[in-house]
Amino acid sequence: MRSALGGPRLLLRRLREVMAEPVSPQARLDKIVIHIAANMVAEVCSVYVLRADNRLELYATEGLNREAVHLTTMRATEGLVGLIATSAEPLALADAQSHPAFSYKPETGEEIYHSFLGVPILRGGNTLGVLVVQNRARRIYTDEEVEALQTTAMLLAEMIASGDLQAIALPGDETALRRPVAVKGSAIADGIGLGHVVLHEPRVVIKQIVAEDAKTESRRLEDAVQALRDEIDTLIARGDRLGAGEHREVLETVRVFANDRGWMRRLTEAIQTGLTAEAAVERVQNDARAKLQRQTDPYLRERLHDLDDLANRLLHKLTGADYVVAREILPDNAILVARSMGPAALLDYPRSKLRGLVLEQGGASSHVAIVARAIGIPAVGDVANITDFVETGDAIIVDGSTGDIQVRPGHDVEAAYAEKARLRARRQEQYIRLRDVPAVTRDGVKIKMHMNAGLIIDTQHFAETGAESIGLFRTELQFMLAARFPRAGEQEALYRAVLEAVPDRPVTFRTLDIGSDKVLPYMAKVDEENPALGWRAIRIGLDRPGLLRQQLRAMLKAGAGRELRIMFPMVATIKEFEAAREVAMHEVSWLKKHGYSTPEPLKLGVMVEVPSLLWELGAICARADFLSVGSNDLIQYLFAADRDNKRVASRFDPLSPPALRALRAIAEAGGLTGTPVTLCGEMGGKPLDALALAAIGYRSLSMSATSIGPVKATLLSANLKEIAEFLAPMIDQGDDRQPLREQLRAFAEARGVQL
Ligand code: PEP
Ligand code: MG
């Protein structure tokens, strides 16, 4: 079967002329279908557009009844057109009516057409509509014709994406591209942000789809691919990472794709159909996305990201577009949307313009999440395919407390969130007023409030919180952000900077807690079956005493002449603590011998986060200067449930008799021996949990900066004796009729406790 009137290239040229004509969008669409039908020698050519309500609407036709335009609609899963929309793949049939999915629409008059070729109108792997040609005669469409129609569909995708067709949509029947979308991810940093999307890796907008000359385009493509290969080779050879947190492994995969012959062949073929080099890249990538997106195998889906990365880099090379967002064009209420992002990349943005962060990959324990919390922007992670259905400039709302994302929200949704944000702001004002008020309960019990930190930027918040000290400084975080292992001098400078940021208050440094989920990108990864139960924290410190010594010496030097508190993570036995203390005391002697002054007083403590210590509490209290309860790990090990695994998170609750009994035993042991006990896990920062902890004997809690205000407000409004008397029998007897959490909440609320 020949393609009449000069084939796809001529068709594309004609269509480009039509695109440039100053006519209405409907007239343009009508002309386009006439040209396609003529060029492909088809009696029918129709365009169906996917609407926000997930129906496909006939927007233009040559050959079917014109009256059916804007009247004929079908569900996105209905008929052959629906099949193409959902499968995102072309469909060519010699006898359409015998296909099981065929559905007959009498108003269109299509019953006399036998053969059928339809292709999806795709953008970013999403279906925006379907383009169809039909013939009376039973005929087989050639691969070239399928290709040509797919190429033409790209023009229509641009028309839809540009919002051109929105003008001819009936009110309430908006195209799918602009519809409001509500999605949910995992909450990673608290707060509510209303603003506009800024894609962290801006998508290249292709202005030129139709080429003047295929030879020139082929040359452009070859040059760009060569330049890209060279660039990737250089990056890999340099062995470091770019600002965006790219790692060698990703680059290696991209390199494999960049040298793939099949990929090059497909690009060259797309150029032969009349596309520019950049349009060919988009075309081939659209096909790959459509195929890979339906894969359920996570490995294959991951490869899609690598391919996307490659296509994106190539598009930037071809169009000369910037690879990063120009800081000058950042709106004042930017909400960053990214597939993934490294912590350093987030810190590169001006904080004053950021209102939120949304990530496809990255949960609450990712490094970028830690930074988002430290700089105080609401963030949500694990949001599937978000970069595919937002455009830079779209209105978006991020609710970092629930994980909800609203894209292009309606007025009512926006108003509801604006109100929620106002309420939060009012509460924040209350917390600021409480800054210098000590956390004393209504019946006169004082609870000391401390702040958790891990980055030097965290210390900026110290003064705002009114905290008594930094109760936990997680030293590994700064190590996780660094490009290589920090040298002794750098470590000392960091610890000194932390101490100087809180000049007259103590800081409790924790030695490196690496291993398991806390991986240093520059350290060889140890393969273990159960990393959470493996070689981590103090275990590494004691097996590699050089590392521990170096860190302790840096801390001791930085803290010379003032109070310094150091604690050791994941201690499981008394012997481990004694060994760690010996290393520390050895460093103190060494420093003294060499004329250095040392901290005064120096307190050495233990993190209680491995359950074995629960049965050594007397012995550990006798040896340690203080205890700090790591409830995150203690609870994970008590219940044998991974703290980051969403699937098992709801199976247990720290506010339950067994956990509270364990926690109470630690507080009691501290009280009996006069050993100070602080709790520094996440539960200390949750108002209801903190109330329960105070009721079972905790007088010192360390939490994130943003939790201090809410927890203080709760404690100030509570009568602790009343709460303790209510809780004690439930903890002792283990009441399982109703969850303890719910009972405690109801009891506290009824007594006017602010929660
Ligand atoms: C804990 O385990 O509760 C804790 C405070 O330490 P991390 O969360 O750093 O493991
Ligand atoms: Mg821990």
Coordinates of N, CA and C in Angstrom, one line a residue, residues 235 238-248 251 342-345 367 479-484 521-522:
L235 N 32.3 12.0 33.5 CA 31.8 12.0 34.8 C 32.2 10.8 35.5
R238 N 35.8 10.8 36.4 CA 36.1 11.7 37.5 C 35.8 11.1 38.9
G239 N 34.8 10.1 38.8 CA 34.5 9.3 40.0 C 33.8 10.0 41.1
D240 N 33.4 11.2 40.9 CA 32.6 11.9 41.9 C 31.2 12.1 41.4
R241 N 30.4 12.8 42.2 CA 29.0 12.9 41.8 C 28.7 14.4 41.5
L242 N 27.7 14.6 40.7 CA 27.3 16.0 40.4 C 26.5 16.5 41.6
G243 N 26.2 17.8 41.5 CA 25.4 18.4 42.6 C 24.1 17.7 42.8
A244 N 23.5 17.2 41.8 CA 22.2 16.6 41.9 C 22.3 15.2 42.6
G245 N 23.4 14.8 43.1 CA 23.5 13.6 43.8 C 23.5 12.4 42.9
E246 N 24.1 12.5 41.7 CA 24.2 11.4 40.8 C 25.3 10.4 41.3
H247 N 25.0 9.2 41.1 CA 26.0 8.2 41.6 C 26.5 7.4 40.4
R248 N 27.6 6.8 40.6 CA 28.3 6.1 39.5 C 27.4 5.0 38.9
L251 N 25.0 6.4 36.4 CA 25.7 6.9 35.2 C 26.2 5.7 34.3
G342 N 19.1 14.8 45.5 CA 20.1 14.6 46.5 C 20.0 15.8 47.5
P343 N 20.5 15.6 48.8 CA 20.4 16.6 49.8 C 21.1 17.9 49.4
A344 N 22.2 17.8 48.7 CA 23.0 18.9 48.3 C 22.2 19.8 47.3
A345 N 21.5 19.1 46.4 CA 20.7 19.8 45.4 C 19.6 20.7 46.1
H367 N 17.9 10.9 52.7 CA 18.8 12.1 53.1 C 18.1 13.4 52.8
F479 N 28.1 13.4 57.8 CA 29.0 12.4 57.0 C 28.2 11.9 55.8
M480 N 26.9 11.7 55.9 CA 26.1 11.2 54.8 C 26.1 12.2 53.7
L481 N 26.1 13.5 54.0 CA 26.0 14.5 53.0 C 27.4 14.8 52.3
A482 N 28.4 14.4 53.0 CA 29.8 14.7 52.4 C 30.1 13.9 51.2
A483 N 31.0 14.4 50.4 CA 31.4 13.6 49.2 C 32.5 12.5 49.5
R484 N 33.2 12.7 50.7 CA 34.2 11.7 51.1 C 34.2 11.8 52.6
P521 N 27.9 7.1 51.2 CA 28.1 6.8 49.8 C 29.5 6.5 49.4
Y522 N 30.5 6.9 50.1 CA 31.9 6.7 49.7 C 32.5 5.5 50.4

